[in-house]
Amino acid sequence: MVMTAIITVIAAYLIGSISFAIIFSNAFMKKDVRSMGSGNAGTTNVMRNGGFLPGALTFVCDALKGFVASFMGKLIFEYIMENTDAIWAQPIYGAYICGTACMLGHVFPIFFQFKGGKGVATSVGIFSVCCPIAIISGLAVFALVTIISKYVSLASIIATVTVVVLSIILYNKSASIIPQIVFIVIMGAIVILKHKENIKRLLAGTESKVGSRRRKS
């Protein structure tokens, strides 16, 4: 059963490694999105350089892969727990572990030279399995901050902090809080660290706003 869990986590990483930003940019623009704009393999860069459709498809598919990986982890760990006495195989642990593996795959995709995105869209799918209330709140915060500030990066960072805090507060009571906190914080830290250049530009007042094209984002 331990091997089953390990294979599931590896599968989650491989799912995360499917970079839809690169796939759709090549399909619609005949170029690798990492050679355009900010160089990031994510929704915002695809949308700024390719338009709404490829950007929307990137967001939906990146979110979907996060959902699939996390939900798969939840189901497999539930199966393991039901058929063994493995107390480590709590379903929520499987959801968070595979969600983290998927996010690592998105950020460091083995299929695309380990150069991926920032994990924002993928985290939407992951936390929709792990803590739906947190991600709904995070999406509302993201929309509000984007409308007010016009900065997608700022909205992403604030929404990430919101999701992390709420996921910890609303942790799954059927399992220990500590492992949940560990993976929640790891995923939140990945997203924020991937925005470090955006943070520098926000502080310098040079960050791109919604509607701008081909500037760093």
mmCIF file of C-alpha atoms in Angstrom:
data_model
loop_
_atom_site.group_PDB
_atom_site.id
_atom_site.type_symbol
_atom_site.label_atom_id
_atom_site.label_comp_id
_atom_site.label_asym_id
_atom_site.label_seq_id
_atom_site.Cartn_x
_atom_site.Cartn_y
_atom_site.Cartn_z
ATOM 1 C CA MET A 1 0.000 0.000 0.000
ATOM 2 C CA VAL A 2 2.952 2.314 0.601
ATOM 3 C CA MET A 3 4.040 1.694 -2.982
ATOM 4 C CA THR A 4 0.525 2.533 -4.162
ATOM 5 C CA ALA A 5 0.718 5.847 -2.328
ATOM 6 C CA ILE A 6 4.152 6.603 -3.816
ATOM 7 C CA ILE A 7 2.956 5.825 -7.351
ATOM 8 C CA THR A 8 -0.057 8.076 -6.805
ATOM 9 C CA VAL A 9 2.157 10.975 -5.732
ATOM 10 C CA ILE A 10 4.427 10.468 -8.743
ATOM 11 C CA ALA A 11 1.366 10.410 -10.998
ATOM 12 C CA ALA A 12 0.210 13.690 -9.448
ATOM 13 C CA TYR A 13 3.584 15.275 -10.223
ATOM 14 C CA LEU A 14 3.401 14.064 -13.828
ATOM 15 C CA ILE A 15 -0.127 15.457 -14.183
ATOM 16 C CA GLY A 16 1.158 18.783 -12.876
ATOM 17 C CA SER A 17 3.995 18.667 -15.404
ATOM 18 C CA ILE A 18 1.533 18.985 -18.296
ATOM 19 C CA SER A 19 2.010 22.691 -19.067
ATOM 20 C CA PHE A 20 -1.153 23.867 -20.780
ATOM 21 C CA ALA A 21 0.281 27.381 -21.141
ATOM 22 C CA ILE A 22 2.998 25.995 -23.396
ATOM 23 C CA ILE A 23 0.624 23.631 -25.181
ATOM 24 C CA PHE A 24 -1.961 26.312 -25.974
ATOM 25 C CA SER A 25 0.592 28.989 -26.860
ATOM 26 C CA ASN A 26 2.133 26.599 -29.377
ATOM 27 C CA ALA A 27 -1.314 25.668 -30.691
ATOM 28 C CA PHE A 28 -2.652 29.217 -31.041
ATOM 29 C CA MET A 29 0.474 31.318 -31.553
ATOM 30 C CA LYS A 30 2.974 28.759 -32.841
ATOM 31 C CA LYS A 31 5.375 29.969 -30.144
ATOM 32 C CA ASP A 32 6.459 28.876 -26.687
ATOM 33 C CA VAL A 33 4.892 31.336 -24.236
ATOM 34 C CA ARG A 34 8.133 31.269 -22.253
ATOM 35 C CA SER A 35 9.758 33.213 -25.105
ATOM 36 C CA MET A 36 7.151 35.970 -24.913
ATOM 37 C CA GLY A 37 6.196 38.721 -22.478
ATOM 38 C CA SER A 38 7.195 37.869 -18.935
ATOM 39 C CA GLY A 39 8.415 34.421 -19.922
ATOM 40 C CA ASN A 40 6.065 32.805 -17.414
ATOM 41 C CA ALA A 41 4.142 29.704 -18.446
ATOM 42 C CA GLY A 42 0.851 30.835 -16.963
ATOM 43 C CA THR A 43 -2.610 32.205 -17.691
ATOM 44 C CA THR A 44 -1.753 35.924 -17.532
ATOM 45 C CA ASN A 45 1.171 35.721 -19.936
ATOM 46 C CA VAL A 46 -0.781 33.548 -22.390
ATOM 47 C CA MET A 47 -3.762 35.914 -22.283
ATOM 48 C CA ARG A 48 -1.644 39.042 -22.738
ATOM 49 C CA ASN A 49 0.177 37.619 -25.727
ATOM 50 C CA GLY A 50 -2.425 35.322 -27.279
ATOM 51 C CA GLY A 51 -5.793 36.695 -26.267
ATOM 52 C CA PHE A 52 -8.739 35.578 -24.164
ATOM 53 C CA LEU A 53 -9.401 32.081 -25.560
ATOM 54 C CA PRO A 54 -5.959 30.502 -25.084
ATOM 55 C CA GLY A 55 -5.669 32.291 -21.738
ATOM 56 C CA ALA A 56 -9.025 31.005 -20.544
ATOM 57 C CA LEU A 57 -8.244 27.486 -21.726
ATOM 58 C CA THR A 58 -4.936 27.619 -19.877
ATOM 59 C CA PHE A 59 -6.622 28.672 -16.635
ATOM 60 C CA VAL A 60 -9.362 26.041 -16.859
ATOM 61 C CA CYS A 61 -7.011 23.195 -17.734
ATOM 62 C CA ASP A 62 -4.407 24.158 -15.118
ATOM 63 C CA ALA A 63 -7.142 24.307 -12.478
ATOM 64 C CA LEU A 64 -8.556 21.000 -13.700
ATOM 65 C CA LYS A 65 -5.216 19.209 -13.414
ATOM 66 C CA GLY A 66 -4.903 20.433 -9.827
ATOM 67 C CA PHE A 67 -8.386 19.132 -9.080
ATOM 68 C CA VAL A 68 -7.735 15.758 -10.719
ATOM 69 C CA ALA A 69 -4.425 15.219 -8.916
ATOM 70 C CA SER A 70 -5.771 16.235 -5.517
ATOM 71 C CA PHE A 71 -9.017 14.289 -5.880
ATOM 72 C CA MET A 72 -7.070 11.242 -7.049
ATOM 73 C CA GLY A 73 -4.892 11.466 -3.943
ATOM 74 C CA LYS A 74 -7.958 11.736 -1.736
ATOM 75 C CA LEU A 75 -9.596 8.655 -3.289
ATOM 76 C CA ILE A 76 -6.461 6.488 -3.264
ATOM 77 C CA PHE A 77 -5.585 7.331 0.337
ATOM 78 C CA GLU A 78 -9.204 6.667 1.345
ATOM 79 C CA TYR A 79 -8.966 3.254 -0.319
ATOM 80 C CA ILE A 80 -5.687 2.512 1.496
ATOM 81 C CA MET A 81 -7.122 3.528 4.867
ATOM 82 C CA GLU A 82 -10.242 1.419 4.363
ATOM 83 C CA ASN A 83 -8.224 -1.679 3.497
ATOM 84 C CA THR A 84 -5.351 -1.372 5.964
ATOM 85 C CA ASP A 85 -4.661 0.005 9.425
ATOM 86 C CA ALA A 86 -2.441 2.773 7.984
ATOM 87 C CA ILE A 87 -3.353 5.833 10.041
ATOM 88 C CA TRP A 88 -1.108 7.954 7.788
ATOM 89 C CA ALA A 89 -3.472 7.383 4.868
ATOM 90 C CA GLN A 90 -6.070 9.975 5.837
ATOM 91 C CA PRO A 91 -7.908 11.071 2.652
ATOM 92 C CA ILE A 92 -7.204 14.753 3.332
ATOM 93 C CA TYR A 93 -3.488 13.967 3.574
ATOM 94 C CA GLY A 94 -3.669 12.318 0.162
ATOM 95 C CA ALA A 95 -5.406 15.374 -1.260
ATOM 96 C CA TYR A 96 -2.774 17.749 0.116
ATOM 97 C CA ILE A 97 0.235 15.565 -0.681
ATOM 98 C CA CYS A 98 -0.841 14.958 -4.274
ATOM 99 C CA GLY A 99 -1.874 18.588 -4.593
ATOM 100 C CA THR A 100 1.613 19.654 -3.549
ATOM 101 C CA ALA A 101 3.181 17.149 -5.958
ATOM 102 C CA CYS A 102 0.986 18.499 -8.754
ATOM 103 C CA MET A 103 1.979 22.082 -7.976
ATOM 104 C CA LEU A 104 5.661 21.122 -7.993
ATOM 105 C CA GLY A 105 5.069 19.512 -11.373
ATOM 106 C CA HIS A 106 3.435 22.696 -12.639
ATOM 107 C CA VAL A 107 6.279 24.895 -11.424
ATOM 108 C CA PHE A 108 9.034 22.428 -12.376
ATOM 109 C CA PRO A 109 7.575 20.357 -15.251
ATOM 110 C CA ILE A 110 9.687 17.381 -16.231
ATOM 111 C CA PHE A 111 8.211 17.490 -19.757
ATOM 112 C CA PHE A 112 9.235 21.127 -20.340
ATOM 113 C CA GLN A 113 12.796 21.547 -19.041
ATOM 114 C CA PHE A 114 11.562 22.161 -15.463
ATOM 115 C CA LYS A 115 10.512 25.718 -16.379
ATOM 116 C CA GLY A 116 6.829 26.166 -15.605
ATOM 117 C CA GLY A 117 4.311 28.574 -14.124
ATOM 118 C CA LYS A 118 3.581 30.083 -10.735
ATOM 119 C CA GLY A 119 0.878 27.699 -9.552
ATOM 120 C CA VAL A 120 -2.030 30.100 -9.094
ATOM 121 C CA ALA A 121 -4.545 28.420 -11.404
ATOM 122 C CA THR A 122 -3.397 24.957 -10.349
ATOM 123 C CA SER A 123 -3.961 25.855 -6.697
ATOM 124 C CA VAL A 124 -7.581 26.710 -7.507
ATOM 125 C CA GLY A 125 -8.198 23.095 -8.456
ATOM 126 C CA ILE A 126 -6.205 21.722 -5.528
ATOM 127 C CA PHE A 127 -7.966 23.751 -2.855
ATOM 128 C CA SER A 128 -11.373 23.148 -4.396
ATOM 129 C CA VAL A 129 -10.818 19.579 -3.190
ATOM 130 C CA CYS A 130 -8.962 20.345 0.045
ATOM 131 C CA CYS A 131 -10.921 23.376 1.301
ATOM 132 C CA PRO A 132 -13.678 24.667 -1.028
ATOM 133 C CA ILE A 133 -14.697 27.564 1.229
ATOM 134 C CA ALA A 134 -11.119 28.861 1.280
ATOM 135 C CA ILE A 135 -10.765 28.824 -2.504
ATOM 136 C CA ILE A 136 -14.171 30.434 -3.078
ATOM 137 C CA SER A 137 -13.148 33.214 -0.703
ATOM 138 C CA GLY A 138 -9.755 33.450 -2.379
ATOM 139 C CA LEU A 139 -11.312 33.833 -5.821
ATOM 140 C CA ALA A 140 -13.588 36.589 -4.502
ATOM 141 C CA VAL A 141 -10.575 38.388 -3.009
ATOM 142 C CA PHE A 142 -8.649 37.935 -6.255
ATOM 143 C CA ALA A 143 -11.454 39.494 -8.293
ATOM 144 C CA LEU A 144 -11.889 42.396 -5.868
ATOM 145 C CA VAL A 145 -8.178 43.243 -5.654
ATOM 146 C CA THR A 146 -7.781 42.966 -9.435
ATOM 147 C CA ILE A 147 -10.703 45.326 -10.044
ATOM 148 C CA ILE A 148 -9.459 47.867 -7.497
ATOM 149 C CA SER A 149 -5.700 47.747 -8.136
ATOM 150 C CA LYS A 150 -5.524 46.455 -11.741
ATOM 151 C CA TYR A 151 -2.573 44.302 -10.651
ATOM 152 C CA VAL A 152 -3.064 40.571 -11.289
ATOM 153 C CA SER A 153 0.119 39.731 -9.392
ATOM 154 C CA LEU A 154 -0.966 41.643 -6.287
ATOM 155 C CA ALA A 155 -4.379 40.001 -6.438
ATOM 156 C CA SER A 156 -2.740 36.572 -6.742
ATOM 157 C CA ILE A 157 -0.507 37.163 -3.720
ATOM 158 C CA ILE A 158 -3.289 38.496 -1.488
ATOM 159 C CA ALA A 159 -5.658 35.729 -2.612
ATOM 160 C CA THR A 160 -2.976 33.129 -1.847
ATOM 161 C CA VAL A 161 -2.518 34.452 1.684
ATOM 162 C CA THR A 162 -6.301 34.414 2.115
ATOM 163 C CA VAL A 163 -6.556 30.794 1.003
ATOM 164 C CA VAL A 164 -3.662 29.708 3.232
ATOM 165 C CA VAL A 165 -5.091 31.377 6.344
ATOM 166 C CA LEU A 166 -8.637 30.125 5.776
ATOM 167 C CA SER A 167 -7.461 26.588 4.947
ATOM 168 C CA ILE A 168 -5.616 26.450 8.262
ATOM 169 C CA ILE A 169 -8.568 27.874 10.195
ATOM 170 C CA LEU A 170 -10.997 25.518 8.453
ATOM 171 C CA TYR A 171 -8.730 22.474 8.532
ATOM 172 C CA ASN A 172 -10.266 19.016 8.145
ATOM 173 C CA LYS A 173 -11.157 17.930 11.677
ATOM 174 C CA SER A 174 -11.017 14.222 10.807
ATOM 175 C CA ALA A 175 -7.220 14.337 10.704
ATOM 176 C CA SER A 176 -4.361 16.023 12.550
ATOM 177 C CA ILE A 177 -3.889 19.699 11.779
ATOM 178 C CA ILE A 178 -0.077 19.621 11.652
ATOM 179 C CA PRO A 179 0.381 17.703 8.364
ATOM 180 C CA GLN A 180 -2.329 19.839 6.800
ATOM 181 C CA ILE A 181 -0.611 23.052 7.859
ATOM 182 C CA VAL A 182 2.711 21.807 6.480
ATOM 183 C CA PHE A 183 1.364 21.221 2.973
ATOM 184 C CA ILE A 184 -0.869 24.309 2.987
ATOM 185 C CA VAL A 185 2.111 26.500 3.864
ATOM 186 C CA ILE A 186 4.380 24.764 1.339
ATOM 187 C CA MET A 187 1.940 25.422 -1.492
ATOM 188 C CA GLY A 188 1.324 28.995 -0.412
ATOM 189 C CA ALA A 189 5.064 29.618 -0.150
ATOM 190 C CA ILE A 190 5.650 28.222 -3.650
ATOM 191 C CA VAL A 191 3.131 30.617 -5.183
ATOM 192 C CA ILE A 192 4.435 33.651 -3.304
ATOM 193 C CA LEU A 193 8.104 32.857 -3.975
ATOM 194 C CA LYS A 194 7.333 32.499 -7.669
ATOM 195 C CA HIS A 195 6.007 36.059 -7.497
ATOM 196 C CA LYS A 196 9.202 37.517 -6.012
ATOM 197 C CA GLU A 197 10.023 39.489 -9.172
ATOM 198 C CA ASN A 198 6.461 40.811 -9.274
ATOM 199 C CA ILE A 199 6.801 41.917 -5.661
ATOM 200 C CA LYS A 200 9.993 43.826 -6.532
ATOM 201 C CA ARG A 201 8.217 45.559 -9.419
ATOM 202 C CA LEU A 202 5.178 46.343 -7.305
ATOM 203 C CA LEU A 203 7.423 48.037 -4.764
ATOM 204 C CA ALA A 204 9.228 49.902 -7.544
ATOM 205 C CA GLY A 205 5.961 50.926 -9.234
ATOM 206 C CA THR A 206 6.893 49.245 -12.522
ATOM 207 C CA GLU A 207 4.530 46.277 -12.448
ATOM 208 C CA SER A 208 2.173 45.782 -15.413
ATOM 209 C CA LYS A 209 -1.536 46.401 -14.908
ATOM 210 C CA VAL A 210 -4.526 44.628 -16.407
ATOM 211 C CA GLY A 211 -4.787 45.490 -20.096
ATOM 212 C CA SER A 212 -1.076 46.054 -20.646
ATOM 213 C CA ARG A 213 0.777 43.804 -23.076
ATOM 214 C CA ARG A 214 4.295 42.445 -23.436
ATOM 215 C CA ARG A 215 5.574 43.933 -20.211
ATOM 216 C CA LYS A 216 6.955 41.968 -17.327
ATOM 217 C CA SER A 217 4.162 40.435 -15.223
#
